[in-house]
mmCIF file of C-alpha atoms and ligand atoms in Angstrom:
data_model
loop_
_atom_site.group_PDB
_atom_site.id
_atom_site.type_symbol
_atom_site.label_atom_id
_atom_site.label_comp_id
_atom_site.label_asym_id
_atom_site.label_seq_id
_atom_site.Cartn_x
_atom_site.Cartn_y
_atom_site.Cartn_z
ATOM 1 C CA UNK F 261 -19.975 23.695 30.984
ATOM 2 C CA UNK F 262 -20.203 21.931 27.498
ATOM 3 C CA UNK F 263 -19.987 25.526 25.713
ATOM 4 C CA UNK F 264 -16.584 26.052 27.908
ATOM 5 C CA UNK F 265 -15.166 23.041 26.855
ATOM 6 C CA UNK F 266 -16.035 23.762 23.133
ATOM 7 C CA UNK F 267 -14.357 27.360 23.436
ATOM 8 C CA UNK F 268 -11.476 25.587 25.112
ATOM 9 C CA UNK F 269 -11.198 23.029 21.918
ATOM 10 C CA UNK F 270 -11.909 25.937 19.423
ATOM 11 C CA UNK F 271 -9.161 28.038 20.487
ATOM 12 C CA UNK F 272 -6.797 25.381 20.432
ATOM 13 C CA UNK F 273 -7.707 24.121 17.116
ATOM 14 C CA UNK F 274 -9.063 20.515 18.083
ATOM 15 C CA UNK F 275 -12.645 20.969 17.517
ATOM 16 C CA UNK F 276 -12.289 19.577 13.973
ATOM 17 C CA UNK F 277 -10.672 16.841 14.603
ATOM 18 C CA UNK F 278 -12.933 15.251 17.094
ATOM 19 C CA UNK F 279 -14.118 11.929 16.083
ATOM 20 C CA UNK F 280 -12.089 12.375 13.133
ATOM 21 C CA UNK F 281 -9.092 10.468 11.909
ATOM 22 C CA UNK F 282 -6.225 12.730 11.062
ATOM 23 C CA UNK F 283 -4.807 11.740 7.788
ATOM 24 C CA UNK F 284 -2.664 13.274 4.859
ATOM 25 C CA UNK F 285 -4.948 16.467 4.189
ATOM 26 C CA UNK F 286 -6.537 16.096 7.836
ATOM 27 C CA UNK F 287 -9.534 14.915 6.812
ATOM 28 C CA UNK F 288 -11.045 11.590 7.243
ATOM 29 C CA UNK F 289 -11.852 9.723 3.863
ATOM 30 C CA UNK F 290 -15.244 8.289 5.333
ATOM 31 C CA UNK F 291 -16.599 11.852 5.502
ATOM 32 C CA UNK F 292 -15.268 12.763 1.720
ATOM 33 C CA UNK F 293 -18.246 12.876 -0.762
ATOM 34 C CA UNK F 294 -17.606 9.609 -2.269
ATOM 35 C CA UNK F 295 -16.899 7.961 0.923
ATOM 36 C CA UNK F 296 -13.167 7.359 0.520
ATOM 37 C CA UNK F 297 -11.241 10.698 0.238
ATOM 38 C CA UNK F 298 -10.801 9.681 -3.865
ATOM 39 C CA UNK F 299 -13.552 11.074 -5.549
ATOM 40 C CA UNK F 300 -13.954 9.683 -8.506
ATOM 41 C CA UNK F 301 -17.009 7.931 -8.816
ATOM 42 C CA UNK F 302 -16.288 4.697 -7.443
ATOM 43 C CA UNK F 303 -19.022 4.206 -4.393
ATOM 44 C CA UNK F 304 -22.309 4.638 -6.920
ATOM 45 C CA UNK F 305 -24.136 3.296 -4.010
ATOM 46 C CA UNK F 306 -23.086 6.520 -1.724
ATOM 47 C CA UNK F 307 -22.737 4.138 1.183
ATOM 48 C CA UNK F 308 -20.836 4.356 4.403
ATOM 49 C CA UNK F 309 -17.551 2.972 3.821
ATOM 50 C CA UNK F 310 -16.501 2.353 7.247
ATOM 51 C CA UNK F 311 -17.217 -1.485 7.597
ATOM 52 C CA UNK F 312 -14.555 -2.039 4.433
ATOM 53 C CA UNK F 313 -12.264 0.402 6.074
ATOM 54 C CA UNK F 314 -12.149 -2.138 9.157
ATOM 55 C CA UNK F 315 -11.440 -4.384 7.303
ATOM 56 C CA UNK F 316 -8.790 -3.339 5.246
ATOM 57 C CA UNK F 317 -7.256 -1.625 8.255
ATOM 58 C CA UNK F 318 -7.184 -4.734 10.749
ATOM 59 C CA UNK F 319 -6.637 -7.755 7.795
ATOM 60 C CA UNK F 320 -5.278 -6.502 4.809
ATOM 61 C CA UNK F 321 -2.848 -3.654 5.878
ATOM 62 C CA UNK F 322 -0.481 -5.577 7.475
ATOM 63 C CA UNK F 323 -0.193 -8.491 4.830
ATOM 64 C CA UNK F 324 0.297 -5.667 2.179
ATOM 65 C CA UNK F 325 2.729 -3.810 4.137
ATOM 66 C CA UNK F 326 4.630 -6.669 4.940
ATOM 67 C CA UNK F 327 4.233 -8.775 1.378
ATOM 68 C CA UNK F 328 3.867 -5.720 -1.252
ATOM 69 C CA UNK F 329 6.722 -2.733 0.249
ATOM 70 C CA UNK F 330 9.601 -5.128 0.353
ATOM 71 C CA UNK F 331 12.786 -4.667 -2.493
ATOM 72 C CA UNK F 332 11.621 -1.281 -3.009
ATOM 73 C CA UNK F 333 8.766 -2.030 -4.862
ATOM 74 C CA UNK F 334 4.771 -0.684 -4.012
ATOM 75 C CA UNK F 335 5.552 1.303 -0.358
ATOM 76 C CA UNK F 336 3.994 4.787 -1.046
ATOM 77 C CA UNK F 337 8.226 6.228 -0.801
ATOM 78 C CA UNK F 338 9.670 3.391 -2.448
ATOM 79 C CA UNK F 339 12.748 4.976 -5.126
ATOM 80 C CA UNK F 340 12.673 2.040 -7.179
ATOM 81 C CA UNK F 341 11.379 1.699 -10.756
ATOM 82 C CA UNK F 342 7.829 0.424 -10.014
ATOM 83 C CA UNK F 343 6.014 3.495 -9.702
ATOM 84 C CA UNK F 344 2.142 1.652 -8.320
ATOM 85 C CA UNK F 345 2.840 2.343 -4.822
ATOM 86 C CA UNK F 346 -0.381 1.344 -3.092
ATOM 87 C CA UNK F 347 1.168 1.071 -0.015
ATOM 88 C CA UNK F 348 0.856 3.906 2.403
ATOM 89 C CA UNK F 349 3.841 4.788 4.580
ATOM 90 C CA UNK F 350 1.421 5.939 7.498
ATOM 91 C CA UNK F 351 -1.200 2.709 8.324
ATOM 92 C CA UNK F 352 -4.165 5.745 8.624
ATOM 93 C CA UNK F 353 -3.533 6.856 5.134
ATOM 94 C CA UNK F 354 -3.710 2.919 4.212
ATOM 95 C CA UNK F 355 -7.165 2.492 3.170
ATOM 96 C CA UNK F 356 -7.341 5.601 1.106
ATOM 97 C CA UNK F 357 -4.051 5.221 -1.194
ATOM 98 C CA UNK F 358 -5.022 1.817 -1.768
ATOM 99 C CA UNK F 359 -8.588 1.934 -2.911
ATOM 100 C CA UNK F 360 -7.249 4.710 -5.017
ATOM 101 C CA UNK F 361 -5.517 2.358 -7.145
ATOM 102 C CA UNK F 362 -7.667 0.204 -9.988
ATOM 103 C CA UNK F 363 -4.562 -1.463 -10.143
ATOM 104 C CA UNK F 364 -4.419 -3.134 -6.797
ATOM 105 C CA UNK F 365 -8.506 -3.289 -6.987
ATOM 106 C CA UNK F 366 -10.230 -3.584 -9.736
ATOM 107 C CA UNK F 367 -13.694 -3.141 -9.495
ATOM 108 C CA UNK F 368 -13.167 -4.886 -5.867
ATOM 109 C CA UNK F 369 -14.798 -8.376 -7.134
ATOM 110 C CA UNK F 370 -12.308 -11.634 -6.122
ATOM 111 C CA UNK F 371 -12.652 -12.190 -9.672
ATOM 112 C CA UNK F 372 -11.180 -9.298 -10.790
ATOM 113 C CA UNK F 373 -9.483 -7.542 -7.986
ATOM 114 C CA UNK F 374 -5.575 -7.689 -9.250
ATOM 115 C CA UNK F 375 -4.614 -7.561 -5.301
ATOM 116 C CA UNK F 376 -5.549 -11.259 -5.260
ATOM 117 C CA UNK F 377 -5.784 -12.293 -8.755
ATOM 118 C CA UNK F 378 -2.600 -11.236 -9.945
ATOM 119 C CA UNK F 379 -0.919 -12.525 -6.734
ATOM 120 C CA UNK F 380 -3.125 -16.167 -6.979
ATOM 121 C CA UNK F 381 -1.385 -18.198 -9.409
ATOM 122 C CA UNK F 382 1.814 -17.969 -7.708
ATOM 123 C CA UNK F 383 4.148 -16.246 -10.921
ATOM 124 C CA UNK F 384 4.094 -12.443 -9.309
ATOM 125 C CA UNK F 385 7.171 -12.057 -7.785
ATOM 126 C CA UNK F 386 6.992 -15.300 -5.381
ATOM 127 C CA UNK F 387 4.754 -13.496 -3.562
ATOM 128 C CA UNK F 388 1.781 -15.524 -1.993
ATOM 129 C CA UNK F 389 -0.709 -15.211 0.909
ATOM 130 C CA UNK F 390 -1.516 -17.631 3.340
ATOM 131 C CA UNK F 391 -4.818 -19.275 3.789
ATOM 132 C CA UNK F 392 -5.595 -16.932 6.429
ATOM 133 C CA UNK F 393 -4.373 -13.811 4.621
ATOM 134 C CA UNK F 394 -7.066 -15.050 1.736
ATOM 135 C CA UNK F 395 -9.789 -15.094 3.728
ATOM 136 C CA UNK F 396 -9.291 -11.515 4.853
ATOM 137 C CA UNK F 397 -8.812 -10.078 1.673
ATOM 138 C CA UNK F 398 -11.456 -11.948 0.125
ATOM 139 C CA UNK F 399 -13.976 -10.959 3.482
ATOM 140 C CA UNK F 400 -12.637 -6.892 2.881
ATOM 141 C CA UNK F 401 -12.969 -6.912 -1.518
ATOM 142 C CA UNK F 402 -16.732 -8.886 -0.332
ATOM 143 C CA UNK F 403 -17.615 -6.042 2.000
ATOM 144 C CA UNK F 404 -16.082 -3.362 -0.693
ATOM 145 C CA UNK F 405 -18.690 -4.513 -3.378
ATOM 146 C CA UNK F 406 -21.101 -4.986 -1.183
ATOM 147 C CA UNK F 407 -21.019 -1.757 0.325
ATOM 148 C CA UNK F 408 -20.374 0.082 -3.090
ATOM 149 C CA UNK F 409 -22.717 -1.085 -5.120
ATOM 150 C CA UNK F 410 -25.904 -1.462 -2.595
ATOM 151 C CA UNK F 411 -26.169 -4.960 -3.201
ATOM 152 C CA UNK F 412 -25.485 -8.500 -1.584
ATOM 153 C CA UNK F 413 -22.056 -9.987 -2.770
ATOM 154 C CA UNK F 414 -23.128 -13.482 -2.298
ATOM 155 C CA UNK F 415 -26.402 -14.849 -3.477
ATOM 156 C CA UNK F 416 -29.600 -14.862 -0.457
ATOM 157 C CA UNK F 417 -30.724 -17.402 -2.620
ATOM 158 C CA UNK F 418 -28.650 -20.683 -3.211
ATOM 159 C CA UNK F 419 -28.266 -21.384 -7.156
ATOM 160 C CA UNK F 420 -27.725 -17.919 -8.096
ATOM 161 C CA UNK F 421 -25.000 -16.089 -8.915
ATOM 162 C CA UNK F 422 -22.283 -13.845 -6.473
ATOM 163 C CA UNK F 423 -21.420 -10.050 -7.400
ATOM 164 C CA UNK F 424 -18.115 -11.687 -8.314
ATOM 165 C CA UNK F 425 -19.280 -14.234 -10.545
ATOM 166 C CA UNK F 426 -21.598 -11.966 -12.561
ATOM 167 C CA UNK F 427 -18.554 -9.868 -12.625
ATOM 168 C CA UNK F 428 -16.335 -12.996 -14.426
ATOM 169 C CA UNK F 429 -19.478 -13.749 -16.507
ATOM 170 C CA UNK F 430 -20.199 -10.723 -18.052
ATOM 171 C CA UNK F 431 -15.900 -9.653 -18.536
ATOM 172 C CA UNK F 432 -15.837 -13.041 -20.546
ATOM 173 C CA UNK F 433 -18.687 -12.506 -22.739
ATOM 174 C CA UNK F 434 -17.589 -8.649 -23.302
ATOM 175 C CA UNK F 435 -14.167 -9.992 -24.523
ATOM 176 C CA UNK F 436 -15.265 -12.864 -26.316
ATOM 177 C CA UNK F 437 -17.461 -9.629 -28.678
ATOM 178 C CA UNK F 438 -14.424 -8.040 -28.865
ATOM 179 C CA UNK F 439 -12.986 -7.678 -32.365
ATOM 180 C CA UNK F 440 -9.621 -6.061 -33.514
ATOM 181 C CA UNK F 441 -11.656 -4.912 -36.548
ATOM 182 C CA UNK F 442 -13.677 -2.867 -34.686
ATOM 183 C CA UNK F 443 -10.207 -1.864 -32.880
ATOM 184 C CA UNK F 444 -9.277 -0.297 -35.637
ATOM 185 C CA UNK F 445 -12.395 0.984 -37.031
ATOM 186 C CA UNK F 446 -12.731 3.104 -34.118
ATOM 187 C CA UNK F 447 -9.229 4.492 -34.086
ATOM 188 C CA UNK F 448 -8.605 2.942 -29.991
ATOM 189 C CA UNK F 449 -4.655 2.832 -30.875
ATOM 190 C CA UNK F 450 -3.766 6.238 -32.157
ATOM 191 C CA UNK F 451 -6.349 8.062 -30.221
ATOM 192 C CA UNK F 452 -4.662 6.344 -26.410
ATOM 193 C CA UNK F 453 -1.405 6.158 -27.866
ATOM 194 C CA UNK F 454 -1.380 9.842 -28.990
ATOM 195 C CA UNK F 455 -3.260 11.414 -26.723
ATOM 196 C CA UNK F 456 -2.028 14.607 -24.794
ATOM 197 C CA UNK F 457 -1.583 14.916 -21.348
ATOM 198 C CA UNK F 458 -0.182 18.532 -19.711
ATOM 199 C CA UNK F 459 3.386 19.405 -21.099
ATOM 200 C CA UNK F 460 2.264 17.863 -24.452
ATOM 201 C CA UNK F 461 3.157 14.563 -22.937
ATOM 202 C CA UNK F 462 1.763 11.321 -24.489
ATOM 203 C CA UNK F 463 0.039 8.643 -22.672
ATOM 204 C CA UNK F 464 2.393 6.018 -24.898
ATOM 205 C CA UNK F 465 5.383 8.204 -22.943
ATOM 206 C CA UNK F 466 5.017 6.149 -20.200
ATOM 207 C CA UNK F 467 2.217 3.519 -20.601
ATOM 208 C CA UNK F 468 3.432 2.070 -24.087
ATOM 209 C CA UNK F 469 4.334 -0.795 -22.618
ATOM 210 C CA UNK F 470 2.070 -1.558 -20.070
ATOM 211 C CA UNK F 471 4.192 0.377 -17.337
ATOM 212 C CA UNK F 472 1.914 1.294 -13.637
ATOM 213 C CA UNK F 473 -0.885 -0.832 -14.768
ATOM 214 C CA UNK F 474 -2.314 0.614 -17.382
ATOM 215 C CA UNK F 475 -1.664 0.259 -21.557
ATOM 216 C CA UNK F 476 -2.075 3.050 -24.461
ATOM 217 C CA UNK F 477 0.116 2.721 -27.131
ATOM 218 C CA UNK F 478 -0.327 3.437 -31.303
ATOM 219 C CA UNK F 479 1.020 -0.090 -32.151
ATOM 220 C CA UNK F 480 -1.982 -1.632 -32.529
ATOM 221 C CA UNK F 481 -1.119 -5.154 -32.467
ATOM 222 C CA UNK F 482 0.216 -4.758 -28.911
ATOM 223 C CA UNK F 483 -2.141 -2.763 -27.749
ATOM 224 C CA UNK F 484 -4.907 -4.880 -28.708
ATOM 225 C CA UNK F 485 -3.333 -7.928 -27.271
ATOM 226 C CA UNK F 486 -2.679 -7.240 -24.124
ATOM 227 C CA UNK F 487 -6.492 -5.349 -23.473
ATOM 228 C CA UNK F 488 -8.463 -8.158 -25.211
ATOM 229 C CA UNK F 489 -6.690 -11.098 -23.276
ATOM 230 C CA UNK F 490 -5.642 -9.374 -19.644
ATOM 231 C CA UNK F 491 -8.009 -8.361 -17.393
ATOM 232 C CA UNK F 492 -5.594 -6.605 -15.134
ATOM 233 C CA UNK F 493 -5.273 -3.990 -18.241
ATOM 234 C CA UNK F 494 -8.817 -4.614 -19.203
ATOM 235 C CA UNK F 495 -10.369 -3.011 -16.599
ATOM 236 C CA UNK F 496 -8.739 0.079 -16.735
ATOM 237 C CA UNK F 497 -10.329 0.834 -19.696
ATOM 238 C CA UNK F 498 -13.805 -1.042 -18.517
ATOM 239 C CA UNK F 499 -15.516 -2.165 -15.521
ATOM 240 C CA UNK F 500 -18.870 -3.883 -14.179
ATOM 241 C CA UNK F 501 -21.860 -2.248 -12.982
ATOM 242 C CA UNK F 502 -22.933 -4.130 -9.936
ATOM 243 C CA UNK F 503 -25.460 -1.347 -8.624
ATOM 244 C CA UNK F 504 -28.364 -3.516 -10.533
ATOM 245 C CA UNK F 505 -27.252 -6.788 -8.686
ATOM 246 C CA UNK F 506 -26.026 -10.111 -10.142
ATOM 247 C CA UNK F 507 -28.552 -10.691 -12.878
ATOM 248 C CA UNK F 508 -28.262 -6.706 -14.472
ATOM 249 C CA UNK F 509 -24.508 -7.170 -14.576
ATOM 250 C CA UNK F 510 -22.970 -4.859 -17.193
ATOM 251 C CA UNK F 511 -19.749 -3.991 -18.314
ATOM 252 C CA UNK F 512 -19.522 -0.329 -18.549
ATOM 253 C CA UNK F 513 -16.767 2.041 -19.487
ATOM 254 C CA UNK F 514 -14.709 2.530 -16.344
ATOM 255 C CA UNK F 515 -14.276 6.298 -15.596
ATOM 256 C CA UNK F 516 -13.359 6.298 -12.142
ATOM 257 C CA UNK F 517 -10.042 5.082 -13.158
ATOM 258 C CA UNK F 518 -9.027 7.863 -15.280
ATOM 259 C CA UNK F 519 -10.473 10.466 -13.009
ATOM 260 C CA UNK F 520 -8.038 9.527 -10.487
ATOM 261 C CA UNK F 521 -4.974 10.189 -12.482
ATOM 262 C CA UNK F 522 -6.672 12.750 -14.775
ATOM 263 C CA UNK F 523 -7.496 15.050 -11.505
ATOM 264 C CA UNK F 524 -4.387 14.300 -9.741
ATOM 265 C CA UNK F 525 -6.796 12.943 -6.930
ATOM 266 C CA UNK F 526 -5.024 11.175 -4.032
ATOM 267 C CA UNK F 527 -2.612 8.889 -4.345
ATOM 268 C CA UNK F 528 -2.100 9.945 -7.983
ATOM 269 C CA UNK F 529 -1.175 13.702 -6.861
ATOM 270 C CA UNK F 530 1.769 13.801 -8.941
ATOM 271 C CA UNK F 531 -0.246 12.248 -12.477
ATOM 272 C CA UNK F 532 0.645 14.415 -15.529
ATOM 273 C CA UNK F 533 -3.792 16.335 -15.684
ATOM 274 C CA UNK F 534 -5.553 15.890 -18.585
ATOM 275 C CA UNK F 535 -9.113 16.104 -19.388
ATOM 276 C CA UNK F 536 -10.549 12.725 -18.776
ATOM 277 C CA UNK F 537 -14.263 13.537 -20.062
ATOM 278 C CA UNK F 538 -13.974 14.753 -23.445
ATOM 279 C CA UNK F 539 -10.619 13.754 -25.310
ATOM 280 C CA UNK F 540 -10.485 11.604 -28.329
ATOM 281 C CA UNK F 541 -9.392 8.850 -26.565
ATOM 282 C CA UNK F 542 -13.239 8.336 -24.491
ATOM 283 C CA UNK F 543 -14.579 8.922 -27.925
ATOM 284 C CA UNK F 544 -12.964 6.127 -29.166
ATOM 285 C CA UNK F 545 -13.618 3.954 -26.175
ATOM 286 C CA UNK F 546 -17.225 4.982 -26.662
ATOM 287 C CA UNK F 547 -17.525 4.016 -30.571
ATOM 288 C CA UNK F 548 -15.463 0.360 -29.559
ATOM 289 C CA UNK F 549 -17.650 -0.073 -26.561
ATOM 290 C CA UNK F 550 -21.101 0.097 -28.608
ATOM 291 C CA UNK F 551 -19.913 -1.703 -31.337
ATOM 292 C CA UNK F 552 -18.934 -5.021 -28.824
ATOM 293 C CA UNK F 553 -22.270 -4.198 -26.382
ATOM 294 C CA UNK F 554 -23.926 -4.957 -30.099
ATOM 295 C CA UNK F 555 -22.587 -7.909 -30.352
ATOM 296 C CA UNK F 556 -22.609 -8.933 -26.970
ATOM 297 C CA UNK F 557 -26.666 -8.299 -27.140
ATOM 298 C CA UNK F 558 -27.497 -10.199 -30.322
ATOM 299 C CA UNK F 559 -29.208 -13.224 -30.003
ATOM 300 C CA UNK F 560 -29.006 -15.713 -30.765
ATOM 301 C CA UNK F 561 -25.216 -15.202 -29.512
ATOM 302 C CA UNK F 562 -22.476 -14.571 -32.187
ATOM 303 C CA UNK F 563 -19.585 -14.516 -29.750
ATOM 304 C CA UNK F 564 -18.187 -16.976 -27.237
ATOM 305 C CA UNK F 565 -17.363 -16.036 -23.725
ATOM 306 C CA UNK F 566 -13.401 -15.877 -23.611
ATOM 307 C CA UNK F 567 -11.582 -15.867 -20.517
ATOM 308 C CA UNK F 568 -9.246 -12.906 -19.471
ATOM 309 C CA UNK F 569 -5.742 -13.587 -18.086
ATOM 310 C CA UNK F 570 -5.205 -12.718 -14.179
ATOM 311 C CA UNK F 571 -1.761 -12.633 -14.790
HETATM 312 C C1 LIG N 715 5.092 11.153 -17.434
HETATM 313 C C2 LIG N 715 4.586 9.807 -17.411
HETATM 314 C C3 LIG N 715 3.097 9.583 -17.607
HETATM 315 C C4 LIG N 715 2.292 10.059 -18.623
HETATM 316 C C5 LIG N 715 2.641 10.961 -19.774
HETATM 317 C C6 LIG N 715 0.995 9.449 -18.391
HETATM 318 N N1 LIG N 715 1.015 8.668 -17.273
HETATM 319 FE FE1 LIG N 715 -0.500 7.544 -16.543
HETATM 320 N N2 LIG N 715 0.667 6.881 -15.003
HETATM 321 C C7 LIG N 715 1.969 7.299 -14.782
HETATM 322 C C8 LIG N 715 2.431 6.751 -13.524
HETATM 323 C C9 LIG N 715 3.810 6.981 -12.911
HETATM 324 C C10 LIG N 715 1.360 5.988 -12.998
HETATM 325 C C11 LIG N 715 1.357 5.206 -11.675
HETATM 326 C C12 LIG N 715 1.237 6.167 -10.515
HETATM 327 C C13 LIG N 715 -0.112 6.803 -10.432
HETATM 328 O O1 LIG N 715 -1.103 6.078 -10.572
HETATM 329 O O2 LIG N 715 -0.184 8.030 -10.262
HETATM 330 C C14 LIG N 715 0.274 6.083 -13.967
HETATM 331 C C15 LIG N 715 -0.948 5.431 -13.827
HETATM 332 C C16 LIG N 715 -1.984 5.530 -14.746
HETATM 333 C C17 LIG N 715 -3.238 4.801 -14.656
HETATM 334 C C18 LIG N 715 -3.587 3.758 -13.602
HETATM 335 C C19 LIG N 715 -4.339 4.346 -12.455
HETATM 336 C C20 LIG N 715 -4.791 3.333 -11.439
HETATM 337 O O3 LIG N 715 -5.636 3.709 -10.605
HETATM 338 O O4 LIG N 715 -4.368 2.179 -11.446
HETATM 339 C C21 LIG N 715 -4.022 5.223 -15.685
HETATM 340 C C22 LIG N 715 -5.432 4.780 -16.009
HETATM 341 C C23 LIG N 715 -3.245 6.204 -16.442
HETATM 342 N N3 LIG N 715 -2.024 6.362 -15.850
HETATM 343 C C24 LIG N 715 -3.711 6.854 -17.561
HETATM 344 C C25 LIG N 715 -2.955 7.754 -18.326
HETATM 345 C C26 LIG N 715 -3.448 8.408 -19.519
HETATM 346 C C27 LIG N 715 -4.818 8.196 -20.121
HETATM 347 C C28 LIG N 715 -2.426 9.196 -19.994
HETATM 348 C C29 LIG N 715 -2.418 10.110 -21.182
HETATM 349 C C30 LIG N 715 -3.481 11.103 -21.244
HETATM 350 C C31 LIG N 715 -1.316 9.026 -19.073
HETATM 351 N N4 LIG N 715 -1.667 8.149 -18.081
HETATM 352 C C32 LIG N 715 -0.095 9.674 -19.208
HETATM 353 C C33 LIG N 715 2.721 8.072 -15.610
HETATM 354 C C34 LIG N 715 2.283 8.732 -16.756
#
């Protein structure tokens, strides 16, 4: 009986789908290798995704659809000029285009998560969520980090520090080390600004300025300002790693957020490729990033923690 029914399925195409969720490509994120249909590294944990998904999918969805796609500006088919669109056009695809996006979440701490830090102090757009809307996009980023990085988010023990604390703590201390000096010394401007995408195109084409959340540009003044006092920008070039819990917090160069656009991996199908491993913009990262880490690990401390701008 079961094999009959099977046959029946097979030959009308279904039996993939069973159980699964049909979405752009037909497959269902949760079953991708890195749990959310982008692979790029951003689950080191390797966990099952699908508590976050709920989440996202039941509280933070419909606030984003109804808050974020209006005037044109972050719906998935939007025409205007903002080109972040985080905001699927089909509520199945939701989860996946917006976890996609470092832009909208960071490295999914409430410290650092742009969806609610940027939107927090009231000055993007007069856009603001209620009390209620808070909660549930505070309960999903909680269950993201948790999930992702195989560790609590908030403390078992009382006195100690959250996932999203650690995160604040050791961003502030990593830009306090950070010195234009060594800026320059390693080359950061003109190796970002100049570097090559496909078509000879330069990153500083279209990210000179800051334009779709993320900065590269060969004036150096800029460029250094806005990375060593915004987080939003910060963190494209850097992250946290959580996967050690609270007390090993780290900030590490953040990869996962130029595979995305580097590979074209969904939502960033239409990206300009490049190769985001070995180009001399990583190798300049990588010079600037162990220069700071020195500083940040001499002790007694030479540098003061420094806050980073969520807006
Ligand atoms: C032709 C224009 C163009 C060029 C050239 C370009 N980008 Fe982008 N970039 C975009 C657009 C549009 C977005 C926003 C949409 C998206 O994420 O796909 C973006 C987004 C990004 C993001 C943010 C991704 C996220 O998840 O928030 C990063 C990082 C990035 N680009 C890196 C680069 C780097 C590095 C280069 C150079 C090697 C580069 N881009 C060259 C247009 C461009």
């Amino acid at each position: 009986m079961r094999s009959t029914l099977l046959a029946v399925l097979a030959s009308i195409g279904l039996v993939g789908c069973v159980g699964g969720i049909e979405s752009g490509g037909g497959a269902d994120p949760l079953d991708s290798p890195d749990g959310d249909g982008n692979d790029n590294g951003d689950n080191p944990a390797g966990s099952d995704l699908s508590e976050a998904k709920a989440l996202f999918d039941t509280g933070v969805f419909p606030t984003i659809a109804m808050k974020c796609s209006t005037n044109a500006c972050h719906s998935e088919s939007a025409t205007g000029t903002t080109l972040t669109r985080f905001v699927a056009n089909d509520a199945a695809r939701g989860w996946q285009i917006a976890v996609g996006y470092t832009a909208l979440v960071g490295n999914f701490a409430t410290s650092a998560a742009p969806i609610l830090t940027m939107v927090k102090p009231g000055t993007h757009k007069s856009v603001t969520y209620t009390t209620d809307e808070e909660t549930k996009i505070t309960a999903w980023l909680d269950k993201e980090l948790e999930l992702r990085n195989g560790q609590p988010s908030q403390p078992v023990t009382t006195g100690v520090e959250s996932l999203s604390q650690a995160t604040e703590r050791v961003l502030s201390k990593f830009a306090g080390c950070m010195q234009l000096t060594d800026f320059t010394a390693t080359n950061m401007a003109d190796a970002w600004g100049n570097l090559q995408a496909q078509g000879n195109q330069e990153c500083k084409n279209c990210h000179n300025n800051g334009g779709e959340g993320f900065i590269a540009s060969d004036n150096e003044p800029q460029f250094y300002g806005v990375v060593s006092t915004k987080k939003y920008y910060f963190l494209q070039y850097l992250t946290v790693d959580l996967t050690m819990g609270a007390a090993m917090a780290k900030v590490i160069i953040n990869k996962t957020s130029f595979k995305g656009v580097a590979e074209g991996l969904d939502p960033h199908r239409e990206h300009p490729r490049f190769n985001d491993e070995v180009n001399e913009g990583m190798t300049a990262l990588q010079a600037f990033y162990d220069r700071t880490m020195a500083r940040v690990n001499t002790t007694p401390s030479i540098c003061e923690p420094v806050t980073l701008q969520n807006n």
